[in-house]
Coordinates of C-alpha atoms in Angstrom, one line a residue:
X1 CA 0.0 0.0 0.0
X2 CA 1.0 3.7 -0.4
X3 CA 2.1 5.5 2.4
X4 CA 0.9 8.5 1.4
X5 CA -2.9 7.7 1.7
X6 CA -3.0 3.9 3.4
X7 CA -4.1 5.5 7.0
X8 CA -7.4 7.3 4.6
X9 CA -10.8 6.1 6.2
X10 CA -13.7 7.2 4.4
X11 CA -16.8 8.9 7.8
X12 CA -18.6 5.9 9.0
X13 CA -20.8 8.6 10.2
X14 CA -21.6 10.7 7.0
X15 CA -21.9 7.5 5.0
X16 CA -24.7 5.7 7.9
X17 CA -26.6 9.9 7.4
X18 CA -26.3 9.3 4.1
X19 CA -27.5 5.8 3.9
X20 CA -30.6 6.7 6.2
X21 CA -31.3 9.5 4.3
X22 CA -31.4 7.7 0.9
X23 CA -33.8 4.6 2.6
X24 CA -36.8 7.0 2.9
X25 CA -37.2 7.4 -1.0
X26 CA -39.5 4.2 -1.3
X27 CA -39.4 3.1 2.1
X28 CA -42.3 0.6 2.8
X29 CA -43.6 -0.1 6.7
X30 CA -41.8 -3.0 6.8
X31 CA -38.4 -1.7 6.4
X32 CA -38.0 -2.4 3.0
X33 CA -37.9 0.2 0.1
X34 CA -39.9 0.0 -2.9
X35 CA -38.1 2.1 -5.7
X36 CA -38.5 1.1 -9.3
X37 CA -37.0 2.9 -12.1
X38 CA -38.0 6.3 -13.2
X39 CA -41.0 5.7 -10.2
X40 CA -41.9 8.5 -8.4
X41 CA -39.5 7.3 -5.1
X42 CA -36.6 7.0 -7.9
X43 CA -36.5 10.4 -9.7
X44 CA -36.7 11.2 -5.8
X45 CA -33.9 10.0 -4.7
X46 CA -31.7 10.4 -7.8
X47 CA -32.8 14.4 -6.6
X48 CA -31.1 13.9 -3.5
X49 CA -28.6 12.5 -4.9
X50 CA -27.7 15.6 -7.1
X51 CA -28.0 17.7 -3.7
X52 CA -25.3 15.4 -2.4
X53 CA -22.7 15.3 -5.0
X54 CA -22.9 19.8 -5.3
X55 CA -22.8 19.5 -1.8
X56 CA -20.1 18.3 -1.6
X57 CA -18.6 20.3 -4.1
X58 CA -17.9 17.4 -7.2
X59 CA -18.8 17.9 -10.3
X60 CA -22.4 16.8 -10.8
X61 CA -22.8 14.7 -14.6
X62 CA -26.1 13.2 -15.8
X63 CA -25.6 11.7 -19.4
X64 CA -28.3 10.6 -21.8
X65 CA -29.3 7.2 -20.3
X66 CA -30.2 9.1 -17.2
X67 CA -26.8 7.6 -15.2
X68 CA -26.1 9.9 -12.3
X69 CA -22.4 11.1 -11.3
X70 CA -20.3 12.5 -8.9
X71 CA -17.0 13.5 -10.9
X72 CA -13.4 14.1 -9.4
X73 CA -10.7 15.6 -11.6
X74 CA -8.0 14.9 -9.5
X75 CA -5.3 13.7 -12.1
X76 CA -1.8 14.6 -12.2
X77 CA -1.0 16.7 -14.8
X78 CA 1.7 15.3 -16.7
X79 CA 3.4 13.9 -19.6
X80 CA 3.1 10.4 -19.6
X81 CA -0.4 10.3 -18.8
X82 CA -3.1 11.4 -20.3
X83 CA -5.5 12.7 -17.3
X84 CA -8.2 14.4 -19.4
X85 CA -9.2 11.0 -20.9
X86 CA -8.7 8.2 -18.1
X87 CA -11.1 7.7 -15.0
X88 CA -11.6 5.0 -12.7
X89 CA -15.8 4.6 -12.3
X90 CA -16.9 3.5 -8.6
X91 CA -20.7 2.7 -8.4
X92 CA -23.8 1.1 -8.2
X93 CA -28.0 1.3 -8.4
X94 CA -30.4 3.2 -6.8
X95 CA -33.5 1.1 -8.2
X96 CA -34.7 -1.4 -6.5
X97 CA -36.8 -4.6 -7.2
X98 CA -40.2 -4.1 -6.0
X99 CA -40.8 -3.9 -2.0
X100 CA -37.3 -5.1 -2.0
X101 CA -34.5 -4.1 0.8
X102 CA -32.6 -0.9 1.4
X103 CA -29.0 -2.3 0.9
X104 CA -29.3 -4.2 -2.6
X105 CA -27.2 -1.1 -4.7
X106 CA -27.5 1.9 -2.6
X107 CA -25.1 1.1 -0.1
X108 CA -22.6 1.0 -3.3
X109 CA -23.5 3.9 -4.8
X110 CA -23.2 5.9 -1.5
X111 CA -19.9 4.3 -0.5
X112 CA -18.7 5.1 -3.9
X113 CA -20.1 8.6 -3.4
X114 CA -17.7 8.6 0.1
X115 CA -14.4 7.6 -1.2
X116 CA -15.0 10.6 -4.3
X117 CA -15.7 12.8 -1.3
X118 CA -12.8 11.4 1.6
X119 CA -9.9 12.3 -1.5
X120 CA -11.6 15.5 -2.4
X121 CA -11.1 16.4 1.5
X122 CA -7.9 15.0 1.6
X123 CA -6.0 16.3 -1.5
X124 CA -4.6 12.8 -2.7
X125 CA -2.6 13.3 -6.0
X126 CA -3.7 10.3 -8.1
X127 CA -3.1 9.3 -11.9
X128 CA -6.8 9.3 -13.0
X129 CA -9.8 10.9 -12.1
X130 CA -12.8 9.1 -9.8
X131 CA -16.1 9.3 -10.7
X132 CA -19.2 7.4 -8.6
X133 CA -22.1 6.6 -10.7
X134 CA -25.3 5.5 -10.0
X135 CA -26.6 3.2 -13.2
X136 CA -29.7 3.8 -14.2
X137 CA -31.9 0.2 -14.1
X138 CA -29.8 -2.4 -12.9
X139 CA -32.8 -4.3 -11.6
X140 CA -34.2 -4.5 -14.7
X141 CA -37.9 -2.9 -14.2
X142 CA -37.6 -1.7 -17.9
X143 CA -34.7 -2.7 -19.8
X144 CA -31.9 -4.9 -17.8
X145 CA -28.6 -3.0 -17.1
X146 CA -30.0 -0.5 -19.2
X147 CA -27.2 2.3 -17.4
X148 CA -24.5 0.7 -17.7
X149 CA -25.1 -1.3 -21.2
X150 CA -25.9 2.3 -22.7
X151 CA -21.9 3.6 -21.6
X152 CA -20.7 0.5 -22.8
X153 CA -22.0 0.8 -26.0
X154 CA -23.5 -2.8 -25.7
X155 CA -27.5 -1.6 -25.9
X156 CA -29.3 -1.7 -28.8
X157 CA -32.4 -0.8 -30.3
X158 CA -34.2 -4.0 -30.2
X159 CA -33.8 -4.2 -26.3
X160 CA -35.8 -0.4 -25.9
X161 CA -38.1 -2.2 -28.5
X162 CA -38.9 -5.4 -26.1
X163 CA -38.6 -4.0 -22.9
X164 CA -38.9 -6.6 -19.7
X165 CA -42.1 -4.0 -18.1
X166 CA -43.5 -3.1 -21.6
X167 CA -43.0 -0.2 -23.9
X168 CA -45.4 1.5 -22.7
X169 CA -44.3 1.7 -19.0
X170 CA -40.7 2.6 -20.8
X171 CA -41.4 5.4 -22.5
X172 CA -44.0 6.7 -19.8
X173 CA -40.9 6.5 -17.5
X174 CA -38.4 8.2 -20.1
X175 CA -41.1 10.8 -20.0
X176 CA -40.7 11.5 -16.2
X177 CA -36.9 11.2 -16.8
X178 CA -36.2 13.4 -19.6
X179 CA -34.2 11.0 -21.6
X180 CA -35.1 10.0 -25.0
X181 CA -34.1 6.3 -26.6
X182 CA -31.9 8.0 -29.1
X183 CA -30.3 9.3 -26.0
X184 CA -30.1 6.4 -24.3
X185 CA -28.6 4.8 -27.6
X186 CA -26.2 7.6 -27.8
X187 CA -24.8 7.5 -24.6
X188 CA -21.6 5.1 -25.1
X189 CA -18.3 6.5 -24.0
X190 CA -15.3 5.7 -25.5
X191 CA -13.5 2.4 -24.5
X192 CA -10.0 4.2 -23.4
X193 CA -11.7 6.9 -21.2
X194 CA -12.2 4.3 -18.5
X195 CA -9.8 2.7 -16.8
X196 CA -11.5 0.9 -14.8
X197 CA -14.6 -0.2 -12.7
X198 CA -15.5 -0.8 -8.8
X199 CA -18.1 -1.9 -7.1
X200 CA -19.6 -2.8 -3.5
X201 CA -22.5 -4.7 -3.0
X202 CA -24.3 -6.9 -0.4
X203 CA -23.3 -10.9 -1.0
X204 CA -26.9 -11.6 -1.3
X205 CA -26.2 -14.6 -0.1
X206 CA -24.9 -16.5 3.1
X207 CA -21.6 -17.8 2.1
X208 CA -19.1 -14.7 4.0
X209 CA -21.5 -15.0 7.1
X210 CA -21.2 -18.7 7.3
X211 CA -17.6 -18.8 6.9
X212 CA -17.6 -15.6 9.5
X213 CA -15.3 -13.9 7.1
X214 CA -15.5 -9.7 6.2
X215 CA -14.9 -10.0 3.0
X216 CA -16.0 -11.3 -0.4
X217 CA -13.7 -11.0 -3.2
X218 CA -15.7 -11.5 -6.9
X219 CA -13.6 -14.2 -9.0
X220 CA -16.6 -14.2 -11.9
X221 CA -20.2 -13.6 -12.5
X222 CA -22.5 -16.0 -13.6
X223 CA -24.0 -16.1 -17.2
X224 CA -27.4 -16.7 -16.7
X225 CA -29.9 -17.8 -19.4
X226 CA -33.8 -17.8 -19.8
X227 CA -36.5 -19.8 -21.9
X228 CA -40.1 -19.9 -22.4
X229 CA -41.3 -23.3 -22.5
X230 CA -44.1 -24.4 -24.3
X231 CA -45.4 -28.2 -23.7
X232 CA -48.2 -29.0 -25.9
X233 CA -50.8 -31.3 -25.1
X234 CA -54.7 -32.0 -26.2
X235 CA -57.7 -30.2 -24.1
X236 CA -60.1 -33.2 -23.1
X237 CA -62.9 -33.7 -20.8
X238 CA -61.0 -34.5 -17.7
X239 CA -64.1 -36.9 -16.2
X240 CA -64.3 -38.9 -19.6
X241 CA -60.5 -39.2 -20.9
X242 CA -58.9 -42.0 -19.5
X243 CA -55.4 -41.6 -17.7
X244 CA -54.0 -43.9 -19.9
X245 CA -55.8 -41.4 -23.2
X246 CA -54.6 -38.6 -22.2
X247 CA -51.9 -35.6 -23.6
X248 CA -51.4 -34.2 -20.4
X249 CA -49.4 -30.5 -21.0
X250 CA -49.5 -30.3 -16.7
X251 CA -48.1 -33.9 -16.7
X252 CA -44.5 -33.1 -18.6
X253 CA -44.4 -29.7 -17.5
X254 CA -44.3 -30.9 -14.0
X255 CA -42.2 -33.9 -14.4
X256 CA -40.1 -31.6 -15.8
X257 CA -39.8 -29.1 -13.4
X258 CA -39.3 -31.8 -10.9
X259 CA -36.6 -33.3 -12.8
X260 CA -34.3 -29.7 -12.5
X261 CA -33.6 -30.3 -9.1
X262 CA -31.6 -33.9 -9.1
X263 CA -30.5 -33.5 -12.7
X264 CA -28.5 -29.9 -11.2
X265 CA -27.6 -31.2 -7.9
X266 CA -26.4 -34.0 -9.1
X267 CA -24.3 -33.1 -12.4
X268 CA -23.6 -29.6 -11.6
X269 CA -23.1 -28.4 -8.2
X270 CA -22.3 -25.0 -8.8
X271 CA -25.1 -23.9 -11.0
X272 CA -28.6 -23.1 -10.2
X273 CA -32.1 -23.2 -12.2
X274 CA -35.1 -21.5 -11.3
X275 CA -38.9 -21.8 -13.2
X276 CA -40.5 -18.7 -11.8
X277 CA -44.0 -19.3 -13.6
X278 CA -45.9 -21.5 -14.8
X279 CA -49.3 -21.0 -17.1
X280 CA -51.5 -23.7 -17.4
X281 CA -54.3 -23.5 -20.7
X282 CA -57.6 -23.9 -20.9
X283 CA -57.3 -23.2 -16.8
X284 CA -60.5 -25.1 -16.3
X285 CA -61.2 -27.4 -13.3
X286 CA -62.6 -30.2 -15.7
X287 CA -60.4 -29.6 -18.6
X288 CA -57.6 -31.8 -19.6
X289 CA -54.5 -29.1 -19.9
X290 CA -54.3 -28.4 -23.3
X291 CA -51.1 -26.5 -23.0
X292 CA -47.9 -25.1 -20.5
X293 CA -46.1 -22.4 -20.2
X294 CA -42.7 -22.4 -18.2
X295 CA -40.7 -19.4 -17.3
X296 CA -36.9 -21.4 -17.0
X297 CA -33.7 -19.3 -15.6
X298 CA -30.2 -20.7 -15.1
X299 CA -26.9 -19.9 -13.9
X300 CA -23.5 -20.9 -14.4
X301 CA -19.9 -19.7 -13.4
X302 CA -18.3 -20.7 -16.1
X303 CA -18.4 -21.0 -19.9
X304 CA -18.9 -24.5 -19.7
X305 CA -21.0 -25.2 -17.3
X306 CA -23.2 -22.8 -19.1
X307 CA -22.9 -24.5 -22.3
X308 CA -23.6 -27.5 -20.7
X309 CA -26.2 -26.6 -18.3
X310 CA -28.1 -24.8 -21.3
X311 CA -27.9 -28.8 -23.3
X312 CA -29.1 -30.5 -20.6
X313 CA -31.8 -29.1 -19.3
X314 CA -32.8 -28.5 -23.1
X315 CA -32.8 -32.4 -23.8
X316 CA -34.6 -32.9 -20.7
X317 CA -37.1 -30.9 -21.6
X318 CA -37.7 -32.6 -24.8
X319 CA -37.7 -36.0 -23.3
X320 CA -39.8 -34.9 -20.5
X321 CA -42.5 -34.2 -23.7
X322 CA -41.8 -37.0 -26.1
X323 CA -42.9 -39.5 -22.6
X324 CA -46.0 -37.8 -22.2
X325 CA -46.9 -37.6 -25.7
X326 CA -46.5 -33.5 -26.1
X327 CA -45.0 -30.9 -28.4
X328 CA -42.7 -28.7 -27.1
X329 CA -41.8 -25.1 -28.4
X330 CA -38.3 -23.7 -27.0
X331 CA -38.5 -19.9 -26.9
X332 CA -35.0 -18.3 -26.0
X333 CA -35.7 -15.3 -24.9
X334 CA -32.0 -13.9 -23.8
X335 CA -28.7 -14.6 -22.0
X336 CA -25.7 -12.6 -20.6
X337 CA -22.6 -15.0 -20.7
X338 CA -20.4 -16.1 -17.6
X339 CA -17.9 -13.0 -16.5
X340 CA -14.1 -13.5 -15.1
X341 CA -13.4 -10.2 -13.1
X342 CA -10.1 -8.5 -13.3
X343 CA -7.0 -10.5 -11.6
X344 CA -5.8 -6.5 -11.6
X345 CA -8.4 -5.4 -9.6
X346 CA -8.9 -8.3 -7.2
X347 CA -5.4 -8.3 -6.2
X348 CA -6.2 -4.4 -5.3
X349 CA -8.6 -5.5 -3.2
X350 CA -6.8 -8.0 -1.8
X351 CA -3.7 -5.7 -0.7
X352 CA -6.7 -3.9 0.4
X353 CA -8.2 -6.0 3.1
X354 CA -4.7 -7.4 4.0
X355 CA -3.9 -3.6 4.8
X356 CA -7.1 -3.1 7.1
X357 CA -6.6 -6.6 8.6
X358 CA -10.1 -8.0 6.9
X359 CA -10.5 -11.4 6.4
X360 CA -11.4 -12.5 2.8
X361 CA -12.1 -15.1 0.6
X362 CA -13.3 -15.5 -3.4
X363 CA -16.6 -15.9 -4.5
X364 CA -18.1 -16.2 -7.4
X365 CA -21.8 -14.2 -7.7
X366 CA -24.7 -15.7 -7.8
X367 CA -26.6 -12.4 -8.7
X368 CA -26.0 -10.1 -12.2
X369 CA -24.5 -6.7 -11.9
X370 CA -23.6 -3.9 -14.1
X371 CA -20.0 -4.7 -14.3
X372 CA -20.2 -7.6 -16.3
X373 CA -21.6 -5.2 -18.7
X374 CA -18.7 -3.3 -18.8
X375 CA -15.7 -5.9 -18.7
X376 CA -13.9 -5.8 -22.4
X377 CA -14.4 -2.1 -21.8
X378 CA -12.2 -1.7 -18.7
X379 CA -10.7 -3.6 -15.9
X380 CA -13.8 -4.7 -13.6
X381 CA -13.6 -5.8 -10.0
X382 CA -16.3 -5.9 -7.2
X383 CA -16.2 -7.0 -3.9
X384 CA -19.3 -8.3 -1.6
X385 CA -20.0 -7.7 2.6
X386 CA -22.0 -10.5 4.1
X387 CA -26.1 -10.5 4.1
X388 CA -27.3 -11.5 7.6
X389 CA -29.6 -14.6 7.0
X390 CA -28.4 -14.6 2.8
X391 CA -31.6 -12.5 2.7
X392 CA -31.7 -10.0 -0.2
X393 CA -34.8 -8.8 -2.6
X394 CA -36.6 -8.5 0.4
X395 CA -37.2 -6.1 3.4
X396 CA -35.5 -8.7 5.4
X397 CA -32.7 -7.7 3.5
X398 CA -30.0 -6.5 5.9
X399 CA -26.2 -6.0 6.7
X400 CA -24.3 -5.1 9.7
X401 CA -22.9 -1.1 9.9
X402 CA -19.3 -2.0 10.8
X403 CA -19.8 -4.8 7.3
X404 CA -20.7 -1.6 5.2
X405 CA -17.8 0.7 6.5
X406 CA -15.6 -2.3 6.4
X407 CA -16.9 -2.7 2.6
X408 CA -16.3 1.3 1.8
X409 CA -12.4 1.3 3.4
X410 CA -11.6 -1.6 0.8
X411 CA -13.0 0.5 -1.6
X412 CA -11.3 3.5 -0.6
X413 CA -8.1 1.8 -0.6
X414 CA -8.7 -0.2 -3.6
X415 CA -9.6 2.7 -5.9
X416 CA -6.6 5.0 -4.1
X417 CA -3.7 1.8 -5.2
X418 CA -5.6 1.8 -8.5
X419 CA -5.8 5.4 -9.2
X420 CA -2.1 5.8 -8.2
X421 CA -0.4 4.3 -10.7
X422 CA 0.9 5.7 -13.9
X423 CA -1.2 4.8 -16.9

């Protein structure tokens, strides 16, 4: 570590203000918050947010997907580097699912906020210039990562035209933003202006709190993968039809969904799969189901597995349909591939906690985030503070104070070895 800035703490107490401040845009009885994109409780905060950053006298930057920043031109002026041009980005999300918890995001956009603001106030020479941004849509209420796939030039127009919540809840909330989709299309930034990007987050899991460590160091995030599932039976008169006579669509469908839990325990370990919904056609108490929807998700930490994974439940699927005597339509309806962060930035992390005496371990994340957007662009790195319980999406989501200020000092420190050396 640099002696020059290695005893730098960011204020435990300014960042807790902060934090409590921010949890009453949205906040539910229950101690959750509920803050979609462009909501009402969203374009509130994201106002407060603005007060913060001239507050604290930064330079306050809203480009044309709506992101929100808090920018620090505190570069060395000289000849081999090229200060104008290189920043290191520190962020997060202020969105939230809905009536989720007040942690998911916010904490890393506020910590990010408090390291720009702890150099400001200290006068720390660095190479490049920090900026903390806030991504606009990371939980995907309208268009996934829309933020952060808009800077990295990675958006197009087919995702504004199919958005997750509907066009017309997208452009209704462009409308109460002020952004426009050419803007939104139009707001890539040039690969070599970035150097790099951090981020904080809650695990979202149990994993650090099991293994009572302070620390999660991101190795990789997940690819995960989704499909609309179509088994196809025959409607009959369910008092009449035989067992034996029947195209069941339920039947397959549900032997199918039963099937994803041994065939992914047992042949891969590390991945997950979710169905999240099922629809059942006609719907009818006395009707032979004539046809099923499933809603299929997976996860995988590697390239592989994914590949894999993505055969195996496919052919399951099929054979799941050909028993019962079905059709089956396979719908793929989008994927974001596995991500490897950046051994650069992990080992900053790592001198990181070694400096503040932190335990800490590597983990891959379950869980997308806008960084894996960004990597190819820049050197990506993130690091997660334990979730008491693993709860998250939830008001029961919840981490300890001293976790959070733990989780800011690494980033402090991180971003400071980072934006210390020559370029």
């Amino acid at each position: 570590m640099n002696k020059a800035f290695d005893s730098l703490r960011v204020s435990s107490s300014r960042l807790r203000a902060d934090f409590d401040a921010l949890a009453q845009f949205g906040a539910t009885g229950d101690g959750g918050v509920h803050r979609p994109t462009f909501s009402e409780a969203h374009l509130a905060a994201r106002a407060w947010l603005r007060e913060q950053i001239e507050k604290a006298g930064l330079e306050l930057r809203v480009d044309s997907a709506g992101n929100h920043s808090a920018f620090l031109n505190c570069a060395i002026k000289s000849p081999i580097s090229n200060p104008q041009s290189l920043t290191l980005l520190l962020g997060s999300h202020l969105d939230s699912v809905p009536y989720g918890g007040r942690f998911d995001g916010a904490l890393g956009v506020l910590a990010a906020l408090e390291v720009v603001r702890t150099v400001k106030e200290a006068g720390v020479p660095l190479t490049m210039n920090l900026e903390a941004i806030d991504f606009t849509d990371e939980e995907g209420t309208l268009v996934g990562f829309l933020g952060s796939a808009a800077v990295a030039g990675r958006l197009t127009a087919e995702h504004l035209r199919q958005p997750r919540g509907g066009r017309a809840a997208l452009d209704a909330g462009m409308a109460r933003a002020g952004v426009t989709e050419q803007g939104i299309l139009n707001a890539a930034r040039p690969a070599r202006s970035i150097a790099g990007y951090l981020e904080l987050h809650i695990e979202q899991g149990k994993r650090l709190e099991t293994a009572r460590t302070n620390i999660g160091i991101v190795s990789a995030i997940v690819g995960i993968a989704s499909y609309r599932l179509t088994f196809v039976g025959r409607a009959d008169h369910a008092g009449t039809t035989s067992m034996h006579d029947r195209r069941d669509a339920a039947q397959g469908a549900s032997a199918f969904v039963v099937a994803i839990r041994e065939l992914v325990i047992r042949d891969f370990p590390q991945c997950v799969a979710n169905v999240g919904n099922i629809t059942v056609a006609p719907g009818a108490f006395n009707i032979v189901p004539a046809s099923v929807v499933v809603s299929l998700e997976f996860r995988a930490p590697t390239a592989d597995e994914f590949s894999r994974l993505e055969t195996a439940l496919l052919e399951r699927a099929k054979i799941e349909a050909e028993r019962f005597g079905l059709g089956l339509k396979v719908d793929f309806l989008g994927k974001h591939d596995p991500t490897p962060m950046s051994f650069t930035a992990e080992n900053a992390f790592i001198a990181a906690c070694d400096a503040l005496r932190l335990s800490h371990m590597p983990l891959v994340s379950g869980a997308g985030h806008d960084g894996q957007m960004l990597v190819g662009m820049c050197a990506v790195g993130m690091i997660f503070v334990p979730s008491v319980g693993g709860a998250s999406h939830s008001p029961r989501e919840f981490t300890e104070w001293q976790d959070c200020v733990n989780g800011a000092n690494v980033l402090l420190q991180a971003a400071l070895q980072l934006a210390s050396h020559a370029t």
